[in-house]
Short mmCIF file of C-alpha atoms and ligand atoms in Angstrom, two decimals:
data_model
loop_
_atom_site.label_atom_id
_atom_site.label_comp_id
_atom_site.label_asym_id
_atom_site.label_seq_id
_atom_site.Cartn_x
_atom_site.Cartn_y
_atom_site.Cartn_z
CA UNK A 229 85.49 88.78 129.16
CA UNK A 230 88.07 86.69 126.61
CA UNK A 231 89.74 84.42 129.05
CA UNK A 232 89.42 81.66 127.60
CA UNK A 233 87.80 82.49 124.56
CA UNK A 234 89.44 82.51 120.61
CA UNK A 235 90.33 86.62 120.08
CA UNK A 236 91.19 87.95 116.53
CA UNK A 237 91.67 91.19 115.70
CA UNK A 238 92.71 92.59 112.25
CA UNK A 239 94.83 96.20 111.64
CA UNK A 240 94.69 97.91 108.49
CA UNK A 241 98.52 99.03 107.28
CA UNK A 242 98.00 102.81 108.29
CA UNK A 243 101.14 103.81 108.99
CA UNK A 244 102.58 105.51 112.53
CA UNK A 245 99.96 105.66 114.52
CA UNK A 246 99.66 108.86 117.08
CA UNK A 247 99.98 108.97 121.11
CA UNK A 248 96.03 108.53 121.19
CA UNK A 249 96.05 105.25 119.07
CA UNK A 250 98.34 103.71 120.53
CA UNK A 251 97.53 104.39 124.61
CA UNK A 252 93.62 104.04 123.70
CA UNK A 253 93.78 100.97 121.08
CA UNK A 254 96.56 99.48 120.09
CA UNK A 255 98.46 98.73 123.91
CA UNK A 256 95.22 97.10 125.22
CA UNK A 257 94.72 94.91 121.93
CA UNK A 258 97.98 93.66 122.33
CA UNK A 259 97.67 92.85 126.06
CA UNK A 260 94.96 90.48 125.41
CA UNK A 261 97.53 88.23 124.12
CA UNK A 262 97.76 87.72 127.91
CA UNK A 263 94.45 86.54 128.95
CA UNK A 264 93.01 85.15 125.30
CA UNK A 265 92.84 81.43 124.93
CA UNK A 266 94.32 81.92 121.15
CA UNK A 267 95.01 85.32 120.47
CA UNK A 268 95.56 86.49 116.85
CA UNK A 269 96.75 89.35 115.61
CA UNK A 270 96.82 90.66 111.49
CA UNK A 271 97.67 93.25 109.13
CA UNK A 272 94.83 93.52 106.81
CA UNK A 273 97.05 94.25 103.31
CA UNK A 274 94.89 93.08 101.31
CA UNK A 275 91.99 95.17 102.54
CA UNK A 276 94.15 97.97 101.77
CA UNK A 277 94.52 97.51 97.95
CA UNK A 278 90.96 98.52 97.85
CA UNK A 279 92.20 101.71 98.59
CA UNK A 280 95.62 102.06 98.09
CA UNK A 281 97.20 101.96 95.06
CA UNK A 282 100.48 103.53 95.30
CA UNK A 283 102.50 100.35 96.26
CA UNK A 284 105.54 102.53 97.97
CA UNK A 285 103.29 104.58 100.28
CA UNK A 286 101.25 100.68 101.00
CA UNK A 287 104.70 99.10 101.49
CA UNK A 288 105.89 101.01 104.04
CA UNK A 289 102.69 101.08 105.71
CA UNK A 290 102.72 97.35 106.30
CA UNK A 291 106.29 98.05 107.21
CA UNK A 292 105.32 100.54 110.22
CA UNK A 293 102.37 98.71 111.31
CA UNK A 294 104.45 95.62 111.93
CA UNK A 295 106.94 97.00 113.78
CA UNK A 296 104.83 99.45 115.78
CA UNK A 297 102.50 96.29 117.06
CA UNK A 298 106.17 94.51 118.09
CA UNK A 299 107.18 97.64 119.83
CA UNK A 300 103.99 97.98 121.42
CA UNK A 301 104.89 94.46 123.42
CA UNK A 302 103.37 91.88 120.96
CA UNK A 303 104.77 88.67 121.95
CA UNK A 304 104.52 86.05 119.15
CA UNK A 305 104.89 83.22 121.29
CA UNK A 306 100.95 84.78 122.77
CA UNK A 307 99.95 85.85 119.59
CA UNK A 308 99.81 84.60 116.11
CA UNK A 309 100.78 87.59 113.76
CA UNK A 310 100.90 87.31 110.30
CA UNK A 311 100.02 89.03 106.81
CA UNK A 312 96.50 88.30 105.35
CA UNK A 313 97.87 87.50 102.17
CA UNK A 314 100.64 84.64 103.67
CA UNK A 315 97.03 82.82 104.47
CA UNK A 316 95.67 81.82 101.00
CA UNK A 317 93.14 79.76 102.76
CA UNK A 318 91.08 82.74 103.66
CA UNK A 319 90.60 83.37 100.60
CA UNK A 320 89.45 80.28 99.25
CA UNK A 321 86.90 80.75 102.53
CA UNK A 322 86.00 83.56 101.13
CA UNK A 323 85.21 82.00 97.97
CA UNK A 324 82.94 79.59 99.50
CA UNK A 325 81.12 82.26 101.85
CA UNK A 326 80.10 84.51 99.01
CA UNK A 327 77.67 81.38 98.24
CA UNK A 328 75.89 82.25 101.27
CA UNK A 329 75.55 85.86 101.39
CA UNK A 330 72.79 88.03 100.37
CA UNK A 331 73.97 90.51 98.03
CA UNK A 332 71.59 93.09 99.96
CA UNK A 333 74.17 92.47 103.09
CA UNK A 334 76.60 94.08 100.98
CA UNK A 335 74.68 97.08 99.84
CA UNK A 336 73.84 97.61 103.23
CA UNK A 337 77.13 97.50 104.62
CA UNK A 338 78.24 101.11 106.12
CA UNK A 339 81.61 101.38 104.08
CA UNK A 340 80.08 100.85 100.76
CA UNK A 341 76.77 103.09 102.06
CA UNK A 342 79.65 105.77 103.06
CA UNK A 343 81.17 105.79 99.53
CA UNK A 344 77.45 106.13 97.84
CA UNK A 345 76.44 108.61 99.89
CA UNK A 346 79.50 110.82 99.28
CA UNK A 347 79.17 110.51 95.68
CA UNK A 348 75.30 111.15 95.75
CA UNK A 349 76.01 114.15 97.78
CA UNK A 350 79.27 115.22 94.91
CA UNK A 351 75.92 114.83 92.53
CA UNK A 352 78.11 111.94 91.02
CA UNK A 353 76.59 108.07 89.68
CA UNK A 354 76.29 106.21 92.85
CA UNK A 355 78.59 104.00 92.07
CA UNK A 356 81.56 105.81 91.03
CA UNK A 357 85.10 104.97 92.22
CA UNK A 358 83.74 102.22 94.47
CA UNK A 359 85.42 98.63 93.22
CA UNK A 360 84.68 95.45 94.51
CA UNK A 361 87.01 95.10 96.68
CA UNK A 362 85.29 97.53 98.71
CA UNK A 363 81.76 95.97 97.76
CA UNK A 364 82.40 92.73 98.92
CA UNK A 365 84.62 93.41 101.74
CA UNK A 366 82.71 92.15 104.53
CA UNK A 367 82.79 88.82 103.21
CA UNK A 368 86.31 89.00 103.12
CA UNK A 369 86.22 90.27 106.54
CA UNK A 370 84.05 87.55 107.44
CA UNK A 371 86.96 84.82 105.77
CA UNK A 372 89.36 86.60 108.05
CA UNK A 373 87.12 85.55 111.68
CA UNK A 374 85.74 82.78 110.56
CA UNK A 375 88.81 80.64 109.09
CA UNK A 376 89.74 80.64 112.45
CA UNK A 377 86.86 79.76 114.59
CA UNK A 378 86.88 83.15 116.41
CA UNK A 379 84.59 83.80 119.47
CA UNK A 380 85.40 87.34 120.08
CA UNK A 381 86.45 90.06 118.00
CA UNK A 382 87.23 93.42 119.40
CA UNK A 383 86.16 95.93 117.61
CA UNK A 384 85.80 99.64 117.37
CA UNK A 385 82.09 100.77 116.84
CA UNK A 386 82.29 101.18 113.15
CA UNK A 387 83.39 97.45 112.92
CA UNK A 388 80.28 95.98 114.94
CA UNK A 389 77.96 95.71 112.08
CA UNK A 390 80.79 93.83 110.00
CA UNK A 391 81.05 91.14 113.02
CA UNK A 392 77.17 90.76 112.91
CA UNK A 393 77.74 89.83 109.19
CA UNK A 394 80.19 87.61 109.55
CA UNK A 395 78.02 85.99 112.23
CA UNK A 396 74.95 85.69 109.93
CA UNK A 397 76.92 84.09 107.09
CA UNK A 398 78.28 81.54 110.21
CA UNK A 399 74.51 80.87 110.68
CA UNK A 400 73.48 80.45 107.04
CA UNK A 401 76.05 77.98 105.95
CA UNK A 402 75.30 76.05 109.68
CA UNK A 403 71.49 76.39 109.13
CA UNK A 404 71.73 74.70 105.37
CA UNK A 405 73.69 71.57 106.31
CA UNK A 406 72.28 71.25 109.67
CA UNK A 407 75.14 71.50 112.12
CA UNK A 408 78.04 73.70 113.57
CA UNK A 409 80.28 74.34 110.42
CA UNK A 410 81.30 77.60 111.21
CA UNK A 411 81.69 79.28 114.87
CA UNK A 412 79.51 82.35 115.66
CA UNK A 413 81.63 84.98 116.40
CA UNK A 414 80.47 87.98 118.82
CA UNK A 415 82.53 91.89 118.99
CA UNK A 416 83.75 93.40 122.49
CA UNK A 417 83.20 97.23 121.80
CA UNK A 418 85.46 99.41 122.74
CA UNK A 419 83.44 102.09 124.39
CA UNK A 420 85.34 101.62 127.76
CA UNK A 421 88.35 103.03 125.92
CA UNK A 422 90.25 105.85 126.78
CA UNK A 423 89.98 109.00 124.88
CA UNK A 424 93.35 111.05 124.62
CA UNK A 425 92.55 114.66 123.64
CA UNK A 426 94.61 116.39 120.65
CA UNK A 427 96.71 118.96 120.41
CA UNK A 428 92.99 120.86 119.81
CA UNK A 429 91.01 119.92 122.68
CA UNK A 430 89.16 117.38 120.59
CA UNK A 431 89.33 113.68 120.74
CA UNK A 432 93.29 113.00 119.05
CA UNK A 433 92.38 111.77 115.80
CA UNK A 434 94.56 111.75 112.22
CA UNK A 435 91.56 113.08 110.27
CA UNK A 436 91.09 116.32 112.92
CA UNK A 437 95.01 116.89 112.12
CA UNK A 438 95.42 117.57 115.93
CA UNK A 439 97.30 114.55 116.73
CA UNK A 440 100.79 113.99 118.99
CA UNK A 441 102.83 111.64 116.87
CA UNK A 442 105.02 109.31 118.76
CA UNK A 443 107.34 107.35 116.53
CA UNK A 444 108.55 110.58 114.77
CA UNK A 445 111.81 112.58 116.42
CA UNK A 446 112.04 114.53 119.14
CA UNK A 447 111.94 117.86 117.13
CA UNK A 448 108.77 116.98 115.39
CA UNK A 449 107.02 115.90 118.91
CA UNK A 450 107.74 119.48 120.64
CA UNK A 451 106.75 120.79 118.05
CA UNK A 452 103.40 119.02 117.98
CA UNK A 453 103.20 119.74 121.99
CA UNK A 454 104.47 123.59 121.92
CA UNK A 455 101.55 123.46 119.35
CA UNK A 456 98.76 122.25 122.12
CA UNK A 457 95.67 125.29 122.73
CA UNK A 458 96.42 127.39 125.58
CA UNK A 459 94.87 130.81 126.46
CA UNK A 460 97.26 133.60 127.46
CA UNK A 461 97.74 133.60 130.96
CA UNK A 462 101.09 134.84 132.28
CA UNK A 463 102.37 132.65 134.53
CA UNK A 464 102.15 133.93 137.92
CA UNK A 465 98.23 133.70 137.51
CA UNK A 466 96.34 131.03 139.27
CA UNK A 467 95.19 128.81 136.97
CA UNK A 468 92.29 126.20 137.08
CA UNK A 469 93.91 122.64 135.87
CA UNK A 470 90.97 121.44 134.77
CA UNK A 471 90.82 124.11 131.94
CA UNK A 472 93.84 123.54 130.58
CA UNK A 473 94.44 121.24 127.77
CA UNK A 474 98.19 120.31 128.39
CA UNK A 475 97.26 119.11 131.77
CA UNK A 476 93.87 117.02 130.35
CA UNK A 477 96.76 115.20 128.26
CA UNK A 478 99.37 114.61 130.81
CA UNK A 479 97.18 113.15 133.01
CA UNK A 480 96.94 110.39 130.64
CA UNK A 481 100.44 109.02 130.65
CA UNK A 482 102.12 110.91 134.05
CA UNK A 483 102.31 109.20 137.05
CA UNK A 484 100.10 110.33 139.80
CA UNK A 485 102.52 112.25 142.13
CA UNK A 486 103.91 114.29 138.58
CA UNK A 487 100.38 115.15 137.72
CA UNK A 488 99.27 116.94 141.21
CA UNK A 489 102.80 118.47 140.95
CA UNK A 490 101.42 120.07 137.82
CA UNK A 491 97.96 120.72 139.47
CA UNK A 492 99.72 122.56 142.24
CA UNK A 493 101.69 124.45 139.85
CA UNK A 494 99.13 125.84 137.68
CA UNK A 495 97.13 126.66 140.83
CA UNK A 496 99.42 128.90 142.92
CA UNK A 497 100.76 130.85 139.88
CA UNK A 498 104.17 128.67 139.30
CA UNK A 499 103.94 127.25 136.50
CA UNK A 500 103.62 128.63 133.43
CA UNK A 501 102.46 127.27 129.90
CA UNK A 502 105.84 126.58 128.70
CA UNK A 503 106.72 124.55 132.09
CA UNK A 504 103.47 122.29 131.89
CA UNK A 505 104.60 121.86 127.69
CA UNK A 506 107.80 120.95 129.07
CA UNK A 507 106.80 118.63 131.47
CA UNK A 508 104.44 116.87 129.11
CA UNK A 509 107.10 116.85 126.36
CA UNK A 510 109.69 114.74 128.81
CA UNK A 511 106.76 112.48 130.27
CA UNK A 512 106.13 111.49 126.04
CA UNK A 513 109.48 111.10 125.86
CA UNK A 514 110.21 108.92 128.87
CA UNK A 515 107.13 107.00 128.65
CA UNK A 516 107.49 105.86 124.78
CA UNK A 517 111.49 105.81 124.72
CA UNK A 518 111.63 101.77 124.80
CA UNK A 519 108.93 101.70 122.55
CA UNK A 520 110.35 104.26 119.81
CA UNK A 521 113.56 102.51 120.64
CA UNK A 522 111.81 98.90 119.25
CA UNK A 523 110.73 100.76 116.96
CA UNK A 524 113.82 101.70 115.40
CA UNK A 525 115.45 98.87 115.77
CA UNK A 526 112.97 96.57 113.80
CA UNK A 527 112.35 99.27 110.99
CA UNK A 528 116.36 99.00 110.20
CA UNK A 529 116.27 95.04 110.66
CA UNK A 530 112.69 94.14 108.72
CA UNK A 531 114.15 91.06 107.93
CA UNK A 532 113.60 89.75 111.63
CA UNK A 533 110.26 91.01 111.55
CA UNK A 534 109.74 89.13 108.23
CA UNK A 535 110.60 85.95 109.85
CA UNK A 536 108.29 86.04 112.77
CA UNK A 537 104.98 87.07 110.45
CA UNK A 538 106.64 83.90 108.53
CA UNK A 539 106.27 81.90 111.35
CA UNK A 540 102.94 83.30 112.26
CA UNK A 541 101.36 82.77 108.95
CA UNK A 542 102.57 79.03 109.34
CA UNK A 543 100.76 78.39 112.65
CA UNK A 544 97.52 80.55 110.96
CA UNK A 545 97.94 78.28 107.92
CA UNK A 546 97.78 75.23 110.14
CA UNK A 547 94.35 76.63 111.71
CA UNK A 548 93.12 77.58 108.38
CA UNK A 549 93.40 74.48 106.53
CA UNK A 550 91.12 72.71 109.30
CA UNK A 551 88.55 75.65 109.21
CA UNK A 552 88.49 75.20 104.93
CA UNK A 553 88.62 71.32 104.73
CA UNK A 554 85.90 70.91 106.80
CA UNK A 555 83.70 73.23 105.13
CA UNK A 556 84.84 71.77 101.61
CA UNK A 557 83.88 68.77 102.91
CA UNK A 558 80.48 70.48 104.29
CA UNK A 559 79.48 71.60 100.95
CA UNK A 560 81.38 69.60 98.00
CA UNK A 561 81.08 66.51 100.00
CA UNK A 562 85.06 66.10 99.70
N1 LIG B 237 87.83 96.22 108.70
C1 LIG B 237 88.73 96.44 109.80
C2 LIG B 237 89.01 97.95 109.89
O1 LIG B 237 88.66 98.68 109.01
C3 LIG B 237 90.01 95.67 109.61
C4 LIG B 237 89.73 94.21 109.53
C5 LIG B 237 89.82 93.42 108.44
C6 LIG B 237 89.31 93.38 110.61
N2 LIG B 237 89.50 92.13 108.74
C7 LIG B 237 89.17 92.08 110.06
C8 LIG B 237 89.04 93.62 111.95
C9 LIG B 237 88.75 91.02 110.87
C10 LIG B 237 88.62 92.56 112.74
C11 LIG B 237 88.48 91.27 112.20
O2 LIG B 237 89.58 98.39 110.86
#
């Protein structure tokens, strides 16, 4: 579905991401870099400041998400990756898009609607604590896909109506002077992707609290696994696999042979909880071990990491300023 086709996809500085977010979203997004005919890859900072105000805890979050997308595979001769804010030619897109868009598109938009509800429901002004930044920030979204003449963005469902909005400012600006200024972009969804359970039972997600972390130390992921919903069986009884939660999980990341091993196990009374926690602890552990490994490494040297989104900002810079001088040219005539 991208061969051949322009992919960008932008990550908002959220720090360590968990076992499920990075198996179910962030591995796949970097193996387009594979297939894509230009493949581009962001960290959204200054998205963030909408929300984020403490600059330490928003530092280090651009920190992580860097290196985590580098130890996740991202190759930067596939993929351009770069800071939004090394790109100041977004901006000035952004600039020129606001022109075009309906101010209802941005009272419409689901993350502002979010924000009013929740104060409507607190029985507080509609409007309070929302800033512009958050108002207007799917035009800014819409800068970051259209500077660079995206066809596809992948996106998780919440993202799809921001894609459609970018798309209708594309078609405004083409529709007033007549031609193709601006490329159309369409969204892949991500509905196909796989959903890792947490330590709960229900889907692994930071804001259920149930997640496996994966970049943290050993001690702190048995601890999240010795944590994972069992009932209390003793171990001789025959359990059914497909009831237990431990086994849901590892058969997510084990090989196949490991994971009727466990099967078998639970079946004929051998293995107990604290096996199947065991064995699920050493397949996180051997599975992400090059990854944390990476990881590590590029946390304690950021200043290689600063080079390449250097080097990627220059090559997104070089897109950019065709994208912004022909649409200064489309509507100043310069
Ligand atoms: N809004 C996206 C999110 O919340 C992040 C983002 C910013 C983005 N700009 C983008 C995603 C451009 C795709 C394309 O996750």
């Amino acid at each position: 579905m991208i061969e051949g086709k322009k992919v960008l996809t932008g990550v908002k500085p959220t720090g360590k991401p968990h076992l499920g977010n990075y198996l179910g979203a962030i591995k796949p997004a970097v193996e387009m870099g594979n297939t894509a005919k230009q493949h581009i890859m962001f960290i959204a900072d200054y998205h963030a400041i909408n929300a984020e105000k403490n600059v330490e805890v928003l530092h280090r979050a651009i920190k992580e998400i860097a290196c985590v997308y580098l130890a996740a595979g991202l190759d930067p001769k596939k993929t351009i990756f770069y800071r939004q804010s090394d790109v100041p030619e977004i901006f000035e897109v952004a600039t020129i898009l606001s022109a075009f868009t309906p101010k209802g598109f941005m009272n419409k938009a689901h993350a502002y609607k979010a924000a009013v509800d929740k104060n409507l429901a607190a029985q507080k002004p509609q409007d309070d604590g929302i800033n512009m930044g958050l108002y207007t920030y799917p035009i800014l979204m819409a800068a970051d896909i259209l500077t660079f003449d995206t066809d596809i963005v992948p996106v998780g469902k919440d993202q799809v109506q921001h894609v459609e909005i970018a798309r209708d400012i594309a078609g405004a600006i083409n529709a007033v002077y007549g031609k193709e200024i601006l490329v159309q972009p369409g969204y892949v969804a991500d509905d196909k992707i796989a959903v890792i359970p947490g330590i709960d039972g229900r889907k692994m997600s930071k804001s259920y609290g149930n997640v496996i972390p994966m970049f943290e130390d050993d001690k702190v992921l048995k601890k999240a696994v010795f944590s994972i919903k069992t009932d209390s069986k003793p171990i001789e009884e025959p359990k059914n696999p497909d009831e237990v939660l431990v086994y849901e999980i590892y058969k997510t990341i084990a090989p196949a042979d490991k994971v009727q091993e466990m099967a078998d196990g639970l079946r004929n009374g051998k293995l107990g909880y604290g096996h199947v926690k065991n064995m699920l602890l050493d397949a996180i552990i051997e599975k992400t071990a090059k990854e944390r490994e990476v990881y590590n490494y590029y946390m304690a040297h950021f200043d290689e990491v600063q080079d390449i989104l250097a080097e990627g900002a220059q090559k997104a810079r070089g897109i950019a300023k065709q994208t912004l001088a022909r649409l200064k040219n489309a509507v100043l005539g310069f």
